[in-house]
Amino acid sequence: MLEVYCDSSYNENGESYIGCVVLREGRQIHQSTTEVRGNPRNNLDCELDALDFAISLVRIFSKGDKEIVVYNDSTEAVKNFQGKAEGAEQEFSGSGISFEYIPREKMYQAAADSLSKKFPVFFSSTAMCSVESFSRREDILSDIARNKSSVFYLEKVLEMSSNKKTCYRLVVRTMEKILSDDRFYTIKKGGPGTQVKAAEEIRKDLSNPEVLSSLKSKGIRLENSYFLLTDETWGLRGTDSQACSILPLSIPHKIICDEVDRSPQNLFKRAERFR
């Protein structure tokens, strides 16, 4: 499946731009910011040009995909292109192409909107996972309290950080005690978000059999564990209650958070009453 998210930002007194994000099978393969052609008279002109440009990207990236979907957040522009779907299908022989409306708040459409404003957008190559709030989830709190489930989170190490780098400590603990806090990750600032790069480094580590064996020898159970989003890792969270995890997707786990008090102390304090 090939998906193209496109959006535009109309500027009455200057250049207008198109932002696009292209995904294949749920993974990002392209993002771009492109100037709108000609002299658009209004926002609709820009959105129509964005959809035209999205089709040009389909021509570039399509590899005989059976399903192609182009998204835009203008109902009027999408309606206009839905009338052209049959002609587009003839061009992309063997592929079903559709034009769909999507709210700007959705993650990849929000990214296209950001790109149309010439703001950079960074994505991890790892798929996003759902984030679950634990504040009213007795099942999560009781599981942590009674089943000695492992909770993973990161702490920023101030004395090992500087203007050019940030150091994170990986902490793994259960309700009773800290099982591991001796793994450190120093990440250079700049480029993709520092927290995203840290998550990528940790996922790589947690895919290493030697590291996994070392953690398991400390009594850490990775399966059905939890990754706690804290203030230090809030940058891993996207829209639509999705986030990038520090654990590989091959390890069954949940990402949890509290919207207000994101500290580990808050989590274990709430879980205490379920012991």
mmCIF file of C-alpha atoms in Angstrom:
data_model
loop_
_atom_site.group_PDB
_atom_site.id
_atom_site.type_symbol
_atom_site.label_atom_id
_atom_site.label_comp_id
_atom_site.label_asym_id
_atom_site.label_seq_id
_atom_site.Cartn_x
_atom_site.Cartn_y
_atom_site.Cartn_z
ATOM 1 C CA MET A 1 0.000 0.000 0.000
ATOM 2 C CA LEU A 2 1.300 3.453 -0.942
ATOM 3 C CA GLU A 3 0.036 6.495 0.971
ATOM 4 C CA VAL A 4 0.694 10.167 0.232
ATOM 5 C CA TYR A 5 -0.241 12.889 2.735
ATOM 6 C CA CYS A 6 -0.237 16.376 1.240
ATOM 7 C CA ASP A 7 -1.028 19.855 2.521
ATOM 8 C CA SER A 8 -0.356 23.442 1.540
ATOM 9 C CA SER A 9 0.077 26.799 3.249
ATOM 10 C CA TYR A 10 -1.352 29.712 1.274
ATOM 11 C CA ASN A 11 0.561 32.974 1.604
ATOM 12 C CA GLU A 12 -1.271 35.913 0.069
ATOM 13 C CA ASN A 13 1.808 38.153 0.124
ATOM 14 C CA GLY A 14 4.563 35.746 -0.770
ATOM 15 C CA GLU A 15 5.476 32.197 -1.773
ATOM 16 C CA SER A 16 3.109 29.366 -0.876
ATOM 17 C CA TYR A 17 4.395 25.869 -0.194
ATOM 18 C CA ILE A 18 3.299 22.226 -0.341
ATOM 19 C CA GLY A 19 4.301 19.633 2.243
ATOM 20 C CA CYS A 20 4.183 15.900 1.468
ATOM 21 C CA VAL A 21 4.878 12.685 3.336
ATOM 22 C CA VAL A 22 4.966 9.347 1.479
ATOM 23 C CA LEU A 23 4.584 5.974 3.178
ATOM 24 C CA ARG A 24 4.853 2.429 1.885
ATOM 25 C CA GLU A 25 3.330 -0.270 4.094
ATOM 26 C CA GLY A 26 3.197 2.182 6.988
ATOM 27 C CA ARG A 27 6.850 3.240 6.802
ATOM 28 C CA GLN A 28 7.973 6.694 5.706
ATOM 29 C CA ILE A 29 10.008 6.713 2.496
ATOM 30 C CA HIS A 30 9.899 10.405 1.549
ATOM 31 C CA GLN A 31 9.107 13.899 2.823
ATOM 32 C CA SER A 32 9.403 17.185 0.982
ATOM 33 C CA THR A 33 8.601 20.903 0.869
ATOM 34 C CA THR A 34 7.858 22.328 -2.577
ATOM 35 C CA GLU A 35 6.827 25.785 -3.764
ATOM 36 C CA VAL A 36 3.310 26.088 -5.213
ATOM 37 C CA ARG A 37 3.416 26.721 -8.966
ATOM 38 C CA GLY A 38 2.062 29.883 -10.589
ATOM 39 C CA ASN A 39 0.096 32.496 -8.660
ATOM 40 C CA PRO A 40 -2.526 30.829 -6.479
ATOM 41 C CA ARG A 41 -5.535 33.041 -5.766
ATOM 42 C CA ASN A 42 -6.652 31.312 -2.598
ATOM 43 C CA ASN A 43 -6.167 28.331 -0.309
ATOM 44 C CA LEU A 44 -8.194 26.014 -2.578
ATOM 45 C CA ASP A 45 -5.831 26.679 -5.493
ATOM 46 C CA CYS A 46 -2.950 25.663 -3.234
ATOM 47 C CA GLU A 47 -4.659 22.467 -2.054
ATOM 48 C CA LEU A 48 -5.480 21.470 -5.636
ATOM 49 C CA ASP A 49 -1.838 22.002 -6.562
ATOM 50 C CA ALA A 50 -0.820 19.940 -3.523
ATOM 51 C CA LEU A 51 -2.961 17.041 -4.759
ATOM 52 C CA ASP A 52 -1.501 17.406 -8.261
ATOM 53 C CA PHE A 53 1.978 17.282 -6.771
ATOM 54 C CA ALA A 54 1.002 14.234 -4.693
ATOM 55 C CA ILE A 55 0.075 12.429 -7.918
ATOM 56 C CA SER A 56 3.505 13.272 -9.333
ATOM 57 C CA LEU A 57 5.027 11.611 -6.248
ATOM 58 C CA VAL A 58 2.847 8.548 -6.860
ATOM 59 C CA ARG A 59 4.364 8.365 -10.348
ATOM 60 C CA ILE A 60 7.826 8.379 -8.796
ATOM 61 C CA PHE A 61 7.285 5.979 -5.909
ATOM 62 C CA SER A 62 4.600 3.589 -7.148
ATOM 63 C CA LYS A 63 5.866 0.063 -7.743
ATOM 64 C CA GLY A 64 2.663 -1.566 -8.886
ATOM 65 C CA ASP A 65 1.047 -1.086 -5.464
ATOM 66 C CA LYS A 66 -2.451 -2.567 -5.455
ATOM 67 C CA GLU A 67 -3.763 0.240 -3.265
ATOM 68 C CA ILE A 68 -2.790 3.923 -3.428
ATOM 69 C CA VAL A 69 -4.360 6.526 -1.139
ATOM 70 C CA VAL A 70 -3.771 10.286 -1.349
ATOM 71 C CA TYR A 71 -4.814 12.293 1.719
ATOM 72 C CA ASN A 72 -5.599 16.002 2.078
ATOM 73 C CA ASP A 73 -7.409 18.050 4.742
ATOM 74 C CA SER A 74 -9.514 20.172 2.333
ATOM 75 C CA THR A 75 -12.927 18.574 1.732
ATOM 76 C CA GLU A 76 -13.496 20.723 -1.359
ATOM 77 C CA ALA A 77 -10.148 19.817 -2.923
ATOM 78 C CA VAL A 78 -10.595 16.114 -2.145
ATOM 79 C CA LYS A 79 -14.107 16.130 -3.636
ATOM 80 C CA ASN A 80 -12.679 17.690 -6.802
ATOM 81 C CA PHE A 81 -10.073 14.936 -7.136
ATOM 82 C CA GLN A 82 -12.455 12.110 -6.268
ATOM 83 C CA GLY A 83 -14.134 12.913 -9.588
ATOM 84 C CA LYS A 84 -10.787 12.267 -11.283
ATOM 85 C CA ALA A 85 -10.100 8.935 -9.600
ATOM 86 C CA GLU A 86 -11.202 6.853 -12.575
ATOM 87 C CA GLY A 87 -8.786 8.644 -14.898
ATOM 88 C CA ALA A 88 -5.985 8.282 -12.367
ATOM 89 C CA GLU A 89 -6.617 4.538 -12.106
ATOM 90 C CA GLN A 90 -6.200 4.257 -15.867
ATOM 91 C CA GLU A 91 -2.800 5.932 -15.573
ATOM 92 C CA PHE A 92 -1.700 3.625 -12.759
ATOM 93 C CA SER A 93 -2.836 0.408 -14.386
ATOM 94 C CA GLY A 94 -3.534 -2.394 -11.924
ATOM 95 C CA SER A 95 -3.626 -0.057 -8.928
ATOM 96 C CA GLY A 96 -6.676 1.217 -7.099
ATOM 97 C CA ILE A 97 -6.161 4.914 -6.294
ATOM 98 C CA SER A 98 -8.410 6.958 -4.036
ATOM 99 C CA PHE A 99 -8.460 10.495 -2.665
ATOM 100 C CA GLU A 100 -9.493 10.803 0.968
ATOM 101 C CA TYR A 101 -10.144 13.603 3.427
ATOM 102 C CA ILE A 102 -8.221 13.417 6.688
ATOM 103 C CA PRO A 103 -8.194 15.883 9.622
ATOM 104 C CA ARG A 104 -5.039 17.932 10.046
ATOM 105 C CA GLU A 105 -4.678 16.597 13.604
ATOM 106 C CA LYS A 106 -3.793 13.104 12.347
ATOM 107 C CA MET A 107 -0.087 12.402 12.684
ATOM 108 C CA TYR A 108 1.152 12.256 9.079
ATOM 109 C CA GLN A 109 -1.223 14.976 7.903
ATOM 110 C CA ALA A 110 0.082 17.170 10.727
ATOM 111 C CA ALA A 111 3.572 16.406 9.435
ATOM 112 C CA ALA A 112 2.581 17.441 5.885
ATOM 113 C CA ASP A 113 1.149 20.667 7.314
ATOM 114 C CA SER A 114 4.399 21.322 9.184
ATOM 115 C CA LEU A 115 6.444 20.710 6.041
ATOM 116 C CA SER A 116 4.235 23.118 4.064
ATOM 117 C CA LYS A 117 5.275 25.793 6.563
ATOM 118 C CA LYS A 118 8.938 24.866 5.938
ATOM 119 C CA PHE A 119 9.299 23.345 9.407
ATOM 120 C CA PRO A 120 11.443 20.175 9.472
ATOM 121 C CA VAL A 121 9.802 16.944 10.575
ATOM 122 C CA PHE A 122 11.711 13.930 11.915
ATOM 123 C CA PHE A 123 10.419 10.377 12.150
ATOM 124 C CA SER A 124 11.903 7.251 13.561
ATOM 125 C CA SER A 125 12.115 4.328 11.140
ATOM 126 C CA THR A 126 10.313 2.270 13.772
ATOM 127 C CA ALA A 127 6.550 2.158 13.719
ATOM 128 C CA MET A 128 4.744 4.135 16.408
ATOM 129 C CA CYS A 129 2.864 2.371 19.208
ATOM 130 C CA SER A 130 -0.226 3.408 21.135
ATOM 131 C CA VAL A 131 0.272 5.232 24.414
ATOM 132 C CA GLU A 132 -1.951 4.229 27.337
ATOM 133 C CA SER A 133 -2.646 6.482 30.293
ATOM 134 C CA PHE A 134 -2.225 4.558 33.545
ATOM 135 C CA SER A 135 -3.974 7.067 35.825
ATOM 136 C CA ARG A 136 -7.315 5.218 35.709
ATOM 137 C CA ARG A 137 -6.097 1.831 34.513
ATOM 138 C CA GLU A 138 -6.393 -0.548 37.442
ATOM 139 C CA ASP A 139 -5.277 -3.433 35.224
ATOM 140 C CA ILE A 140 -1.945 -1.737 34.450
ATOM 141 C CA LEU A 141 -1.346 -0.553 38.008
ATOM 142 C CA SER A 142 -2.227 -3.903 39.560
ATOM 143 C CA ASP A 143 -0.042 -5.753 37.042
ATOM 144 C CA ILE A 144 2.939 -3.580 38.009
ATOM 145 C CA ALA A 145 2.144 -3.901 41.721
ATOM 146 C CA ARG A 146 1.452 -7.623 41.935
ATOM 147 C CA ASN A 147 3.272 -9.325 39.065
ATOM 148 C CA LYS A 148 6.704 -7.690 39.366
ATOM 149 C CA SER A 149 6.434 -6.392 35.807
ATOM 150 C CA SER A 150 9.496 -4.547 34.518
ATOM 151 C CA VAL A 151 9.175 -0.811 33.903
ATOM 152 C CA PHE A 152 11.705 0.872 31.580
ATOM 153 C CA TYR A 153 12.356 4.612 31.553
ATOM 154 C CA LEU A 154 15.147 7.100 30.874
ATOM 155 C CA GLU A 155 16.757 9.639 33.179
ATOM 156 C CA LYS A 156 18.832 12.553 31.920
ATOM 157 C CA VAL A 157 22.292 12.556 33.548
ATOM 158 C CA LEU A 158 23.090 16.240 33.962
ATOM 159 C CA GLU A 159 26.713 15.842 35.028
ATOM 160 C CA MET A 160 27.455 13.827 31.860
ATOM 161 C CA SER A 161 25.560 16.171 29.518
ATOM 162 C CA SER A 162 26.674 19.401 27.824
ATOM 163 C CA ASN A 163 25.598 21.930 25.196
ATOM 164 C CA LYS A 164 26.653 19.495 22.496
ATOM 165 C CA LYS A 165 25.430 16.182 23.899
ATOM 166 C CA THR A 166 22.842 14.669 26.211
ATOM 167 C CA CYS A 167 23.448 11.609 28.355
ATOM 168 C CA TYR A 168 20.592 9.277 29.318
ATOM 169 C CA ARG A 169 20.589 6.508 31.913
ATOM 170 C CA LEU A 170 18.374 3.500 31.203
ATOM 171 C CA VAL A 171 16.537 2.499 34.368
ATOM 172 C CA VAL A 172 14.657 -0.777 34.734
ATOM 173 C CA ARG A 173 12.753 -1.405 37.926
ATOM 174 C CA THR A 174 9.855 -3.264 39.432
ATOM 175 C CA MET A 175 7.549 -2.199 42.224
ATOM 176 C CA GLU A 176 10.084 -3.440 44.780
ATOM 177 C CA LYS A 177 13.437 -2.244 43.491
ATOM 178 C CA ILE A 178 15.682 -0.994 40.709
ATOM 179 C CA LEU A 179 16.988 -3.945 38.701
ATOM 180 C CA SER A 180 19.337 -2.060 36.374
ATOM 181 C CA ASP A 181 20.603 1.518 36.067
ATOM 182 C CA ASP A 182 24.125 1.067 34.708
ATOM 183 C CA ARG A 183 23.540 1.497 30.985
ATOM 184 C CA PHE A 184 24.303 5.006 29.632
ATOM 185 C CA TYR A 185 23.657 6.515 26.206
ATOM 186 C CA THR A 186 25.405 9.740 25.167
ATOM 187 C CA ILE A 187 23.753 11.344 22.152
ATOM 188 C CA LYS A 188 25.048 14.273 20.094
ATOM 189 C CA LYS A 189 22.553 17.091 19.704
ATOM 190 C CA GLY A 190 21.396 18.237 16.272
ATOM 191 C CA GLY A 191 19.584 16.613 13.365
ATOM 192 C CA PRO A 192 16.737 14.284 14.326
ATOM 193 C CA GLY A 193 15.527 14.751 17.887
ATOM 194 C CA THR A 194 17.996 13.709 20.551
ATOM 195 C CA GLN A 195 15.382 11.538 22.259
ATOM 196 C CA VAL A 196 14.581 9.757 18.983
ATOM 197 C CA LYS A 197 18.265 8.990 18.420
ATOM 198 C CA ALA A 198 18.570 7.725 21.988
ATOM 199 C CA ALA A 199 15.572 5.443 21.449
ATOM 200 C CA GLU A 200 17.159 4.061 18.285
ATOM 201 C CA GLU A 201 20.412 3.330 20.129
ATOM 202 C CA ILE A 202 18.589 1.573 22.965
ATOM 203 C CA ARG A 203 16.431 -0.498 20.605
ATOM 204 C CA LYS A 204 19.622 -1.597 18.879
ATOM 205 C CA ASP A 205 21.087 -2.607 22.251
ATOM 206 C CA LEU A 206 17.938 -4.476 23.263
ATOM 207 C CA SER A 207 18.126 -6.468 20.038
ATOM 208 C CA ASN A 208 21.604 -7.702 21.001
ATOM 209 C CA PRO A 209 21.446 -11.242 22.509
ATOM 210 C CA GLU A 210 24.332 -10.475 24.901
ATOM 211 C CA VAL A 211 22.589 -7.392 26.287
ATOM 212 C CA LEU A 212 19.301 -9.278 26.597
ATOM 213 C CA SER A 213 21.056 -12.103 28.434
ATOM 214 C CA SER A 214 22.683 -9.619 30.829
ATOM 215 C CA LEU A 215 19.336 -7.972 31.611
ATOM 216 C CA LYS A 216 17.588 -11.293 32.106
ATOM 217 C CA SER A 217 20.336 -12.404 34.528
ATOM 218 C CA LYS A 218 19.313 -9.424 36.703
ATOM 219 C CA GLY A 219 15.752 -10.707 36.892
ATOM 220 C CA ILE A 220 14.382 -8.372 34.218
ATOM 221 C CA ARG A 221 11.423 -9.713 32.268
ATOM 222 C CA LEU A 222 11.231 -7.944 28.935
ATOM 223 C CA GLU A 223 8.051 -9.608 27.675
ATOM 224 C CA ASN A 224 4.868 -7.800 28.774
ATOM 225 C CA SER A 225 6.952 -5.009 30.258
ATOM 226 C CA TYR A 226 6.240 -1.265 30.234
ATOM 227 C CA PHE A 227 8.014 1.768 28.792
ATOM 228 C CA LEU A 228 7.161 4.840 30.851
ATOM 229 C CA LEU A 229 7.134 8.186 29.043
ATOM 230 C CA THR A 230 8.583 10.861 31.326
ATOM 231 C CA ASP A 231 9.479 14.525 30.822
ATOM 232 C CA GLU A 232 12.862 13.341 29.540
ATOM 233 C CA THR A 233 11.244 11.282 26.756
ATOM 234 C CA TRP A 234 8.075 13.236 25.992
ATOM 235 C CA GLY A 235 9.606 14.116 22.618
ATOM 236 C CA LEU A 236 9.052 10.499 21.541
ATOM 237 C CA ARG A 237 5.329 11.089 21.633
ATOM 238 C CA GLY A 238 3.519 12.069 18.440
ATOM 239 C CA THR A 239 -0.090 12.933 17.788
ATOM 240 C CA ASP A 240 -3.017 10.481 17.930
ATOM 241 C CA SER A 241 -1.702 9.124 21.267
ATOM 242 C CA GLN A 242 1.187 7.383 19.515
ATOM 243 C CA ALA A 243 4.831 7.243 20.525
ATOM 244 C CA CYS A 244 8.153 5.795 19.499
ATOM 245 C CA SER A 245 9.327 3.124 21.957
ATOM 246 C CA ILE A 246 12.806 2.379 23.284
ATOM 247 C CA LEU A 247 11.955 -1.350 23.184
ATOM 248 C CA PRO A 248 11.966 -3.335 19.924
ATOM 249 C CA LEU A 249 8.517 -4.134 18.560
ATOM 250 C CA SER A 250 9.476 -7.812 18.697
ATOM 251 C CA ILE A 251 9.203 -7.594 22.506
ATOM 252 C CA PRO A 252 5.554 -7.484 23.632
ATOM 253 C CA HIS A 253 5.191 -4.378 25.816
ATOM 254 C CA LYS A 254 3.083 -1.282 26.444
ATOM 255 C CA ILE A 255 3.932 2.410 26.411
ATOM 256 C CA ILE A 256 2.354 4.206 29.372
ATOM 257 C CA CYS A 257 2.237 7.763 30.649
ATOM 258 C CA ASP A 258 0.436 10.246 32.849
ATOM 259 C CA GLU A 259 -0.527 13.484 31.111
ATOM 260 C CA VAL A 260 0.166 15.662 34.174
ATOM 261 C CA ASP A 261 2.720 14.074 36.519
ATOM 262 C CA ARG A 262 5.106 12.128 34.285
ATOM 263 C CA SER A 263 7.522 11.077 37.010
ATOM 264 C CA PRO A 264 8.288 7.418 37.822
ATOM 265 C CA GLN A 265 7.463 8.263 41.444
ATOM 266 C CA ASN A 266 3.893 9.053 40.452
ATOM 267 C CA LEU A 267 3.503 5.703 38.696
ATOM 268 C CA PHE A 268 4.756 3.618 41.617
ATOM 269 C CA LYS A 269 2.829 5.707 44.139
ATOM 270 C CA ARG A 270 -0.389 5.012 42.254
ATOM 271 C CA ALA A 271 0.474 1.304 41.925
ATOM 272 C CA GLU A 272 1.211 1.013 45.666
ATOM 273 C CA ARG A 273 -2.447 0.704 46.652
ATOM 274 C CA PHE A 274 -2.842 -2.401 44.452
ATOM 275 C CA ARG A 275 -0.180 -4.444 46.232
#
